[in-house]
Amino acid sequence: MGRRRPGTPTLEEVAARAGVGRGTVSRVINNAAGVKESTRRTVQRAIEELGYVPNLAARSLAGRRADAVALVMTEPDWRQFAEPFFSEIVSSLGDALSDTGMQLMLTLVRSDAERQRFLEYARGGRVDGVLLMSVHAGDPLPDMLAEARLPTVLLGRRSGDEYVSYVDVDNVGGARSAVSHLLERGRRAIATITGPADMYVTQCRLRGYQEALALAGLEGEQTLVAEGDFTTESGRRAMAALLRRHPEIDGVLAASDTTAAGALETLHSAGRRVPEDVAVIGFDDFPLAQRTTPRLTTVRQPIEAMGRAMVRLLLEEMEEGAVAWRHVILRTELMVREST
């Protein structure tokens, strides 16, 4: 049952005729996203020329497709889910999956017991692939999924040596460009409010901050660093602590737009004018950045492109198998507004 008749064209023959990979042909057949229109036409032409007919019964039996993708959030702090980044990413992933006919399932995994339960759930064939976000350093879940040979793509990475497929942005370059902008505006006592120290994204943005100061010959100066957690409240607290310790601060790079919004509130309460006394830059470019007073200069992350890239990598792994992990790093862009 499910075998092809002798002489019936195969998926591999269609791929060879079209000059593309097997996974690309599969995505065209399944009307999946992530295929250029010109490539789609080429594959469809090859299908017609060869008279290829998809063997849906065999694909269903052999592939055991669940037509579902799990979006797993590993953030232990519930407050994080109220931040714009999560809703923006969920929306972009949903849009990227909308043409595939696959369901997006949201799952929270915050403990060892929950990791094991989710692993057993996923290994049971209930999902075809896993998208992971907010992964902290040392989290074993990506390794567990890789060992189980479950197609998996991370948003961000746990370290510079990450081997599981991931999509990330140039956090070092984004932070470096932000601090360079502050230096060009004549700021010299520049502080940064970071994200959680155990996240690689935090380490990268801190490195970009430090590199920009070093390039300006300020490596001998004391770096003004306070740790936050990407929330508005952490921005308020960190900014207040920085002002107490270093009242001379005249520039701030915050780890997120929400953190920057909290910093702005503290600066206003302290009677500091923005940008006259202290210039402020965020990271993300959410709609929030257009609603702060003054409007926020920020480093833009291409959220839609991140979602599309994650889904594309996951579909490739689902169709072709994890023969090689893929890594995508997208560019950031400094959006200059009134806060600098």
mmCIF file of N, CA and C in Angstrom, residues 55-187:
data_model
loop_
_atom_site.group_PDB
_atom_site.id
_atom_site.type_symbol
_atom_site.label_atom_id
_atom_site.label_comp_id
_atom_site.label_asym_id
_atom_site.label_seq_id
_atom_site.Cartn_x
_atom_site.Cartn_y
_atom_site.Cartn_z
ATOM 1 N N ASN A 55 1.853 11.416 -3.870
ATOM 2 C CA ASN A 55 1.302 10.227 -3.228
ATOM 3 C C ASN A 55 0.887 10.602 -1.807
ATOM 4 N N LEU A 56 -0.313 11.149 -1.651
ATOM 5 C CA LEU A 56 -0.762 11.667 -0.375
ATOM 6 C C LEU A 56 -0.904 10.566 0.671
ATOM 7 N N ALA A 57 -1.342 9.387 0.256
ATOM 8 C CA ALA A 57 -1.518 8.306 1.226
ATOM 9 C C ALA A 57 -0.177 7.885 1.813
ATOM 10 N N ALA A 58 0.819 7.720 0.925
ATOM 11 C CA ALA A 58 2.144 7.318 1.405
ATOM 12 C C ALA A 58 2.751 8.397 2.285
ATOM 13 N N ARG A 59 2.539 9.663 1.894
ATOM 14 C CA ARG A 59 3.115 10.755 2.677
ATOM 15 C C ARG A 59 2.502 10.791 4.066
ATOM 16 N N SER A 60 1.209 10.550 4.137
ATOM 17 C CA SER A 60 0.525 10.564 5.426
ATOM 18 C C SER A 60 1.003 9.430 6.317
ATOM 19 N N LEU A 61 1.125 8.209 5.728
ATOM 20 C CA LEU A 61 1.524 7.058 6.518
ATOM 21 C C LEU A 61 2.981 7.135 6.942
ATOM 22 N N ALA A 62 3.835 7.480 5.986
ATOM 23 C CA ALA A 62 5.274 7.485 6.283
ATOM 24 C C ALA A 62 5.668 8.677 7.122
ATOM 25 N N GLY A 63 5.079 9.831 6.812
ATOM 26 C CA GLY A 63 5.476 11.041 7.502
ATOM 27 C C GLY A 63 4.788 11.248 8.831
ATOM 28 N N ARG A 64 3.634 10.605 9.050
ATOM 29 C CA ARG A 64 2.876 10.783 10.279
ATOM 30 C C ARG A 64 2.728 12.253 10.599
ATOM 31 N N ARG A 65 2.330 13.042 9.611
ATOM 32 C CA ARG A 65 2.250 14.478 9.798
ATOM 33 C C ARG A 65 1.111 14.848 10.727
ATOM 34 N N ALA A 66 1.392 15.735 11.661
ATOM 35 C CA ALA A 66 0.373 16.226 12.584
ATOM 36 C C ALA A 66 -0.201 17.554 12.101
ATOM 37 N N ASP A 67 0.475 18.171 11.115
ATOM 38 C CA ASP A 67 0.077 19.491 10.616
ATOM 39 C C ASP A 67 0.004 20.506 11.748
ATOM 40 N N ALA A 68 0.964 20.432 12.662
ATOM 41 C CA ALA A 68 1.020 21.357 13.793
ATOM 42 C C ALA A 68 2.467 21.658 14.148
ATOM 43 N N VAL A 69 2.708 22.896 14.525
ATOM 44 C CA VAL A 69 4.026 23.349 14.969
ATOM 45 C C VAL A 69 3.877 23.909 16.376
ATOM 46 N N ALA A 70 4.773 23.547 17.269
ATOM 47 C CA ALA A 70 4.737 24.053 18.640
ATOM 48 C C ALA A 70 5.658 25.257 18.775
ATOM 49 N N LEU A 71 5.131 26.341 19.289
ATOM 50 C CA LEU A 71 5.945 27.488 19.676
ATOM 51 C C LEU A 71 6.141 27.391 21.185
ATOM 52 N N VAL A 72 7.362 27.105 21.594
ATOM 53 C CA VAL A 72 7.659 26.862 23.001
ATOM 54 C C VAL A 72 8.352 28.084 23.599
ATOM 55 N N MET A 73 7.760 28.611 24.663
ATOM 56 C CA MET A 73 8.361 29.723 25.384
ATOM 57 C C MET A 73 8.934 29.194 26.681
ATOM 58 N N THR A 74 10.208 29.451 26.897
ATOM 59 C CA THR A 74 10.900 28.895 28.060
ATOM 60 C C THR A 74 11.173 29.937 29.131
ATOM 61 N N GLU A 75 10.567 31.129 28.997
ATOM 62 C CA GLU A 75 10.796 32.204 29.960
ATOM 63 C C GLU A 75 10.119 31.886 31.292
ATOM 64 N N PRO A 76 10.873 31.799 32.406
ATOM 65 C CA PRO A 76 10.272 31.443 33.691
ATOM 66 C C PRO A 76 9.479 32.579 34.337
ATOM 67 N N ASP A 77 9.723 33.810 33.901
ATOM 68 C CA ASP A 77 9.053 34.967 34.506
ATOM 69 C C ASP A 77 7.794 35.293 33.707
ATOM 70 N N TRP A 78 6.642 35.114 34.317
ATOM 71 C CA TRP A 78 5.375 35.332 33.618
ATOM 72 C C TRP A 78 5.223 36.760 33.100
ATOM 73 N N ARG A 79 5.859 37.737 33.766
ATOM 74 C CA ARG A 79 5.714 39.133 33.334
ATOM 75 C C ARG A 79 6.213 39.345 31.912
ATOM 76 N N GLN A 80 7.169 38.518 31.492
ATOM 77 C CA GLN A 80 7.753 38.700 30.170
ATOM 78 C C GLN A 80 6.713 38.556 29.057
ATOM 79 N N PHE A 81 5.675 37.754 29.306
ATOM 80 C CA PHE A 81 4.698 37.510 28.253
ATOM 81 C C PHE A 81 3.818 38.722 27.981
ATOM 82 N N ALA A 82 3.865 39.716 28.870
ATOM 83 C CA ALA A 82 3.114 40.948 28.650
ATOM 84 C C ALA A 82 3.899 41.939 27.789
ATOM 85 N N GLU A 83 5.173 41.646 27.529
ATOM 86 C CA GLU A 83 6.004 42.560 26.761
ATOM 87 C C GLU A 83 5.705 42.432 25.265
ATOM 88 N N PRO A 84 5.825 43.537 24.511
ATOM 89 C CA PRO A 84 5.462 43.528 23.085
ATOM 90 C C PRO A 84 6.221 42.514 22.246
ATOM 91 N N PHE A 85 7.454 42.205 22.622
ATOM 92 C CA PHE A 85 8.262 41.313 21.795
ATOM 93 C C PHE A 85 7.567 39.976 21.568
ATOM 94 N N PHE A 86 6.947 39.439 22.611
ATOM 95 C CA PHE A 86 6.308 38.128 22.493
ATOM 96 C C PHE A 86 5.125 38.174 21.534
ATOM 97 N N SER A 87 4.274 39.178 21.698
ATOM 98 C CA SER A 87 3.096 39.259 20.820
ATOM 99 C C SER A 87 3.500 39.531 19.378
ATOM 100 N N GLU A 88 4.537 40.330 19.170
ATOM 101 C CA GLU A 88 4.998 40.627 17.818
ATOM 102 C C GLU A 88 5.548 39.368 17.139
ATOM 103 N N ILE A 89 6.315 38.584 17.874
ATOM 104 C CA ILE A 89 6.883 37.358 17.306
ATOM 105 C C ILE A 89 5.793 36.338 17.019
ATOM 106 N N VAL A 90 4.863 36.165 17.951
ATOM 107 C CA VAL A 90 3.769 35.213 17.734
ATOM 108 C C VAL A 90 2.982 35.600 16.485
ATOM 109 N N SER A 91 2.730 36.889 16.320
ATOM 110 C CA SER A 91 1.996 37.366 15.144
ATOM 111 C C SER A 91 2.765 37.089 13.859
ATOM 112 N N SER A 92 4.074 37.337 13.869
ATOM 113 C CA SER A 92 4.876 37.125 12.655
ATOM 114 C C SER A 92 4.960 35.642 12.305
ATOM 115 N N LEU A 93 5.064 34.777 13.304
ATOM 116 C CA LEU A 93 5.110 33.337 13.047
ATOM 117 C C LEU A 93 3.764 32.842 12.518
ATOM 118 N N GLY A 94 2.681 33.358 13.090
ATOM 119 C CA GLY A 94 1.359 32.981 12.613
ATOM 120 C C GLY A 94 1.153 33.372 11.168
ATOM 121 N N ASP A 95 1.608 34.570 10.816
ATOM 122 C CA ASP A 95 1.489 35.024 9.421
ATOM 123 C C ASP A 95 2.308 34.133 8.495
ATOM 124 N N ALA A 96 3.534 33.783 8.923
ATOM 125 C CA ALA A 96 4.409 32.976 8.074
ATOM 126 C C ALA A 96 3.857 31.567 7.870
ATOM 127 N N LEU A 97 3.100 31.067 8.846
ATOM 128 C CA LEU A 97 2.542 29.716 8.740
ATOM 129 C C LEU A 97 1.154 29.687 8.101
ATOM 130 N N SER A 98 0.579 30.859 7.868
ATOM 131 C CA SER A 98 -0.825 30.927 7.454
ATOM 132 C C SER A 98 -1.099 30.206 6.144
ATOM 133 N N ASP A 99 -0.131 30.174 5.237
ATOM 134 C CA ASP A 99 -0.353 29.538 3.936
ATOM 135 C C ASP A 99 0.027 28.057 3.911
ATOM 136 N N THR A 100 0.503 27.541 5.012
ATOM 137 C CA THR A 100 0.969 26.153 5.025
ATOM 138 C C THR A 100 -0.113 25.169 5.468
ATOM 139 N N GLY A 101 -1.203 25.676 6.038
ATOM 140 C CA GLY A 101 -2.242 24.791 6.554
ATOM 141 C C GLY A 101 -1.870 24.165 7.877
ATOM 142 N N MET A 102 -0.769 24.657 8.506
ATOM 143 C CA MET A 102 -0.314 24.076 9.772
ATOM 144 C C MET A 102 -0.787 24.924 10.949
ATOM 145 N N GLN A 103 -1.103 24.248 12.033
ATOM 146 C CA GLN A 103 -1.576 24.902 13.249
ATOM 147 C C GLN A 103 -0.390 25.323 14.104
ATOM 148 N N LEU A 104 -0.457 26.537 14.695
ATOM 149 C CA LEU A 104 0.590 27.008 15.605
ATOM 150 C C LEU A 104 0.096 26.824 17.032
ATOM 151 N N MET A 105 0.811 26.006 17.800
ATOM 152 C CA MET A 105 0.425 25.705 19.178
ATOM 153 C C MET A 105 1.398 26.382 20.142
ATOM 154 N N LEU A 106 0.865 27.148 21.085
ATOM 155 C CA LEU A 106 1.684 27.848 22.067
ATOM 156 C C LEU A 106 1.836 26.995 23.328
ATOM 157 N N THR A 107 3.090 26.778 23.753
ATOM 158 C CA THR A 107 3.369 25.934 24.913
ATOM 159 C C THR A 107 4.375 26.630 25.828
ATOM 160 N N LEU A 108 4.139 26.556 27.133
ATOM 161 C CA LEU A 108 5.058 27.120 28.111
ATOM 162 C C LEU A 108 5.838 25.985 28.768
ATOM 163 N N VAL A 109 7.149 26.106 28.783
ATOM 164 C CA VAL A 109 8.010 25.087 29.390
ATOM 165 C C VAL A 109 8.992 25.806 30.306
ATOM 166 N N ARG A 110 8.847 25.601 31.634
ATOM 167 C CA ARG A 110 9.653 26.395 32.573
ATOM 168 C C ARG A 110 10.381 25.568 33.624
ATOM 169 N N SER A 111 10.239 24.247 33.592
ATOM 170 C CA SER A 111 10.883 23.408 34.606
ATOM 171 C C SER A 111 11.338 22.103 33.961
ATOM 172 N N ASP A 112 12.150 21.358 34.696
ATOM 173 C CA ASP A 112 12.627 20.067 34.175
ATOM 174 C C ASP A 112 11.466 19.120 33.897
ATOM 175 N N ALA A 113 10.491 19.119 34.781
ATOM 176 C CA ALA A 113 9.332 18.233 34.595
ATOM 177 C C ALA A 113 8.559 18.616 33.337
ATOM 178 N N GLU A 114 8.400 19.928 33.116
ATOM 179 C CA GLU A 114 7.682 20.380 31.926
ATOM 180 C C GLU A 114 8.474 20.103 30.658
ATOM 181 N N ARG A 115 9.792 20.201 30.743
ATOM 182 C CA ARG A 115 10.628 19.852 29.584
ATOM 183 C C ARG A 115 10.416 18.395 29.196
ATOM 184 N N GLN A 116 10.437 17.503 30.178
ATOM 185 C CA GLN A 116 10.291 16.082 29.895
ATOM 186 C C GLN A 116 8.904 15.774 29.343
ATOM 187 N N ARG A 117 7.884 16.416 29.912
ATOM 188 C CA ARG A 117 6.525 16.180 29.420
ATOM 189 C C ARG A 117 6.376 16.640 27.978
ATOM 190 N N PHE A 118 6.956 17.826 27.685
ATOM 191 C CA PHE A 118 6.838 18.319 26.318
ATOM 192 C C PHE A 118 7.606 17.425 25.353
ATOM 193 N N LEU A 119 8.788 16.957 25.764
ATOM 194 C CA LEU A 119 9.580 16.079 24.892
ATOM 195 C C LEU A 119 8.781 14.822 24.540
ATOM 196 N N GLU A 120 8.150 14.215 25.530
ATOM 197 C CA GLU A 120 7.363 13.011 25.263
ATOM 198 C C GLU A 120 6.169 13.333 24.360
ATOM 199 N N TYR A 121 5.565 14.477 24.593
ATOM 200 C CA TYR A 121 4.435 14.908 23.760
ATOM 201 C C TYR A 121 4.872 15.067 22.310
ATOM 202 N N ALA A 122 5.989 15.746 22.097
ATOM 203 C CA ALA A 122 6.469 15.997 20.738
ATOM 204 C C ALA A 122 6.929 14.707 20.070
ATOM 205 N N ARG A 123 7.590 13.835 20.821
ATOM 206 C CA ARG A 123 8.055 12.566 20.258
ATOM 207 C C ARG A 123 6.893 11.647 19.895
ATOM 208 N N GLY A 124 5.732 11.907 20.475
ATOM 209 C CA GLY A 124 4.557 11.103 20.180
ATOM 210 C C GLY A 124 3.909 11.443 18.855
ATOM 211 N N GLY A 125 4.523 12.343 18.086
ATOM 212 C CA GLY A 125 4.009 12.673 16.763
ATOM 213 C C GLY A 125 2.898 13.707 16.771
ATOM 214 N N ARG A 126 2.734 14.403 17.893
ATOM 215 C CA ARG A 126 1.649 15.376 17.973
ATOM 216 C C ARG A 126 2.000 16.705 17.322
ATOM 217 N N VAL A 127 3.293 16.957 17.084
ATOM 218 C CA VAL A 127 3.733 18.148 16.364
ATOM 219 C C VAL A 127 4.779 17.740 15.340
ATOM 220 N N ASP A 128 4.874 18.513 14.260
ATOM 221 C CA ASP A 128 5.846 18.214 13.207
ATOM 222 C C ASP A 128 7.168 18.938 13.419
ATOM 223 N N GLY A 129 7.160 19.989 14.217
ATOM 224 C CA GLY A 129 8.375 20.751 14.450
ATOM 225 C C GLY A 129 8.197 21.668 15.639
ATOM 226 N N VAL A 130 9.318 22.235 16.102
ATOM 227 C CA VAL A 130 9.310 23.064 17.307
ATOM 228 C C VAL A 130 10.037 24.370 17.041
ATOM 229 N N LEU A 131 9.415 25.475 17.438
ATOM 230 C CA LEU A 131 10.034 26.794 17.430
ATOM 231 C C LEU A 131 10.252 27.190 18.887
ATOM 232 N N LEU A 132 11.484 27.578 19.224
ATOM 233 C CA LEU A 132 11.830 27.897 20.606
ATOM 234 C C LEU A 132 12.210 29.366 20.730
ATOM 235 N N MET A 133 11.693 30.045 21.766
ATOM 236 C CA MET A 133 12.099 31.425 21.993
ATOM 237 C C MET A 133 12.354 31.676 23.477
ATOM 238 N N SER A 134 13.125 32.718 23.739
ATOM 239 C CA SER A 134 13.503 33.124 25.095
ATOM 240 C C SER A 134 14.315 32.050 25.807
ATOM 241 N N VAL A 135 15.230 31.415 25.063
ATOM 242 C CA VAL A 135 16.058 30.349 25.644
ATOM 243 C C VAL A 135 17.260 30.956 26.376
ATOM 244 N N HIS A 136 17.431 30.591 27.626
ATOM 245 C CA HIS A 136 18.544 31.081 28.428
ATOM 246 C C HIS A 136 19.738 30.137 28.303
ATOM 247 N N ALA A 137 20.912 30.644 28.680
ATOM 248 C CA ALA A 137 22.137 29.837 28.628
ATOM 249 C C ALA A 137 21.965 28.586 29.477
ATOM 250 N N GLY A 138 22.428 27.463 28.956
ATOM 251 C CA GLY A 138 22.380 26.226 29.716
ATOM 252 C C GLY A 138 21.061 25.485 29.649
ATOM 253 N N ASP A 139 20.063 26.024 28.949
ATOM 254 C CA ASP A 139 18.781 25.316 28.836
ATOM 255 C C ASP A 139 18.987 24.042 28.020
ATOM 256 N N PRO A 140 18.645 22.871 28.563
ATOM 257 C CA PRO A 140 18.904 21.618 27.852
ATOM 258 C C PRO A 140 17.844 21.251 26.811
ATOM 259 N N LEU A 141 16.728 21.979 26.759
ATOM 260 C CA LEU A 141 15.639 21.571 25.874
ATOM 261 C C LEU A 141 16.057 21.488 24.409
ATOM 262 N N PRO A 142 16.798 22.460 23.853
ATOM 263 C CA PRO A 142 17.220 22.307 22.456
ATOM 264 C C PRO A 142 18.031 21.036 22.218
ATOM 265 N N ASP A 143 18.895 20.672 23.168
ATOM 266 C CA ASP A 143 19.684 19.442 23.031
ATOM 267 C C ASP A 143 18.788 18.209 23.084
ATOM 268 N N MET A 144 17.800 18.231 23.970
ATOM 269 C CA MET A 144 16.876 17.105 24.098
ATOM 270 C C MET A 144 16.097 16.899 22.797
ATOM 271 N N LEU A 145 15.656 18.011 22.191
ATOM 272 C CA LEU A 145 14.900 17.930 20.937
ATOM 273 C C LEU A 145 15.798 17.454 19.798
ATOM 274 N N ALA A 146 17.058 17.928 19.788
ATOM 275 C CA ALA A 146 17.994 17.511 18.737
ATOM 276 C C ALA A 146 18.291 16.015 18.844
ATOM 277 N N GLU A 147 18.489 15.533 20.069
ATOM 278 C CA GLU A 147 18.770 14.104 20.258
ATOM 279 C C GLU A 147 17.583 13.251 19.829
ATOM 280 N N ALA A 148 16.366 13.804 19.983
ATOM 281 C CA ALA A 148 15.163 13.081 19.564
ATOM 282 C C ALA A 148 14.896 13.250 18.069
ATOM 283 N N ARG A 149 15.777 13.984 17.381
ATOM 284 C CA ARG A 149 15.673 14.218 15.940
ATOM 285 C C ARG A 149 14.355 14.896 15.573
ATOM 286 N N LEU A 150 13.951 15.842 16.432
ATOM 287 C CA LEU A 150 12.757 16.632 16.153
ATOM 288 C C LEU A 150 13.183 17.938 15.499
ATOM 289 N N PRO A 151 12.634 18.289 14.334
ATOM 290 C CA PRO A 151 12.990 19.555 13.684
ATOM 291 C C PRO A 151 12.772 20.721 14.648
ATOM 292 N N THR A 152 13.809 21.525 14.855
ATOM 293 C CA THR A 152 13.762 22.591 15.861
ATOM 294 C C THR A 152 14.505 23.819 15.356
ATOM 295 N N VAL A 153 13.928 24.990 15.599
ATOM 296 C CA VAL A 153 14.580 26.253 15.265
ATOM 297 C C VAL A 153 14.450 27.195 16.456
ATOM 298 N N LEU A 154 15.563 27.803 16.855
ATOM 299 C CA LEU A 154 15.581 28.748 17.965
ATOM 300 C C LEU A 154 15.438 30.181 17.461
ATOM 301 N N LEU A 155 14.796 31.014 18.261
ATOM 302 C CA LEU A 155 14.858 32.457 18.058
ATOM 303 C C LEU A 155 15.954 32.960 18.980
ATOM 304 N N GLY A 156 17.073 33.404 18.416
ATOM 305 C CA GLY A 156 18.244 33.702 19.221
ATOM 306 C C GLY A 156 19.036 32.424 19.450
ATOM 307 N N ARG A 157 20.003 32.490 20.347
ATOM 308 C CA ARG A 157 20.852 31.319 20.605
ATOM 309 C C ARG A 157 21.356 31.362 22.033
ATOM 310 N N ARG A 158 21.787 30.221 22.515
ATOM 311 C CA ARG A 158 22.239 30.126 23.901
ATOM 312 C C ARG A 158 23.667 30.610 24.082
ATOM 313 N N SER A 159 24.474 30.519 23.030
ATOM 314 C CA SER A 159 25.877 30.932 23.098
ATOM 315 C C SER A 159 26.398 31.102 21.682
ATOM 316 N N GLY A 160 27.657 31.541 21.589
ATOM 317 C CA GLY A 160 28.275 31.686 20.281
ATOM 318 C C GLY A 160 28.571 30.362 19.616
ATOM 319 N N ASP A 161 28.471 29.272 20.368
ATOM 320 C CA ASP A 161 28.740 27.944 19.825
ATOM 321 C C ASP A 161 27.468 27.156 19.534
ATOM 322 N N GLU A 162 26.343 27.834 19.473
ATOM 323 C CA GLU A 162 25.062 27.145 19.238
ATOM 324 C C GLU A 162 25.120 26.333 17.952
ATOM 325 N N TYR A 163 24.633 25.087 18.015
ATOM 326 C CA TYR A 163 24.635 24.237 16.824
ATOM 327 C C TYR A 163 23.228 23.965 16.312
ATOM 328 N N VAL A 164 22.206 24.066 17.182
ATOM 329 C CA VAL A 164 20.832 23.879 16.731
ATOM 330 C C VAL A 164 20.469 25.043 15.803
ATOM 331 N N SER A 165 19.640 24.785 14.807
ATOM 332 C CA SER A 165 19.253 25.845 13.861
ATOM 333 C C SER A 165 18.674 27.040 14.600
ATOM 334 N N TYR A 166 19.050 28.239 14.166
ATOM 335 C CA TYR A 166 18.520 29.434 14.827
ATOM 336 C C TYR A 166 18.412 30.595 13.847
ATOM 337 N N VAL A 167 17.576 31.555 14.241
ATOM 338 C CA VAL A 167 17.479 32.845 13.556
ATOM 339 C C VAL A 167 17.778 33.909 14.610
ATOM 340 N N ASP A 168 18.669 34.811 14.292
ATOM 341 C CA ASP A 168 19.061 35.852 15.234
ATOM 342 C C ASP A 168 19.276 37.147 14.464
ATOM 343 N N VAL A 169 19.520 38.230 15.184
ATOM 344 C CA VAL A 169 19.893 39.495 14.546
ATOM 345 C C VAL A 169 21.296 39.869 14.987
ATOM 346 N N ASP A 170 21.875 40.825 14.308
ATOM 347 C CA ASP A 170 23.226 41.282 14.632
ATOM 348 C C ASP A 170 23.148 42.190 15.858
ATOM 349 N N ASN A 171 23.070 41.579 17.021
ATOM 350 C CA ASN A 171 22.925 42.340 18.259
ATOM 351 C C ASN A 171 24.164 43.160 18.582
ATOM 352 N N VAL A 172 25.337 42.607 18.297
ATOM 353 C CA VAL A 172 26.579 43.355 18.552
ATOM 354 C C VAL A 172 26.611 44.610 17.681
ATOM 355 N N GLY A 173 26.363 44.434 16.384
ATOM 356 C CA GLY A 173 26.398 45.571 15.471
ATOM 357 C C GLY A 173 25.323 46.585 15.774
ATOM 358 N N GLY A 174 24.133 46.120 16.163
ATOM 359 C CA GLY A 174 23.052 47.043 16.490
ATOM 360 C C GLY A 174 23.389 47.911 17.683
ATOM 361 N N ALA A 175 23.917 47.303 18.744
ATOM 362 C CA ALA A 175 24.293 48.069 19.933
ATOM 363 C C ALA A 175 25.457 49.008 19.635
ATOM 364 N N ARG A 176 26.410 48.529 18.837
ATOM 365 C CA ARG A 176 27.563 49.356 18.491
ATOM 366 C C ARG A 176 27.126 50.610 17.721
ATOM 367 N N SER A 177 26.187 50.441 16.780
ATOM 368 C CA SER A 177 25.715 51.590 16.001
ATOM 369 C C SER A 177 24.961 52.571 16.881
ATOM 370 N N ALA A 178 24.228 52.062 17.872
ATOM 371 C CA ALA A 178 23.476 52.939 18.772
ATOM 372 C C ALA A 178 24.413 53.799 19.613
ATOM 373 N N VAL A 179 25.445 53.166 20.188
ATOM 374 C CA VAL A 179 26.388 53.915 21.020
ATOM 375 C C VAL A 179 27.207 54.874 20.160
ATOM 376 N N SER A 180 27.554 54.467 18.948
ATOM 377 C CA SER A 180 28.274 55.374 18.039
ATOM 378 C C SER A 180 27.446 56.611 17.749
ATOM 379 N N HIS A 181 26.142 56.429 17.595
ATOM 380 C CA HIS A 181 25.233 57.554 17.369
ATOM 381 C C HIS A 181 25.245 58.505 18.568
ATOM 382 N N LEU A 182 25.232 57.959 19.772
ATOM 383 C CA LEU A 182 25.282 58.800 20.963
ATOM 384 C C LEU A 182 26.605 59.568 21.036
ATOM 385 N N LEU A 183 27.691 58.893 20.687
ATOM 386 C CA LEU A 183 28.999 59.561 20.687
ATOM 387 C C LEU A 183 29.047 60.691 19.671
ATOM 388 N N GLU A 184 28.424 60.457 18.507
ATOM 389 C CA GLU A 184 28.374 61.501 17.480
ATOM 390 C C GLU A 184 27.565 62.708 17.944
ATOM 391 N N ARG A 185 26.650 62.468 18.875
ATOM 392 C CA ARG A 185 25.843 63.562 19.438
ATOM 393 C C ARG A 185 26.561 64.260 20.588
ATOM 394 N N GLY A 186 27.813 63.872 20.813
ATOM 395 C CA GLY A 186 28.613 64.541 21.838
ATOM 396 C C GLY A 186 28.491 63.953 23.225
ATOM 397 N N ARG A 187 27.853 62.794 23.354
ATOM 398 C CA ARG A 187 27.690 62.173 24.678
ATOM 399 C C ARG A 187 28.964 61.420 25.045
#
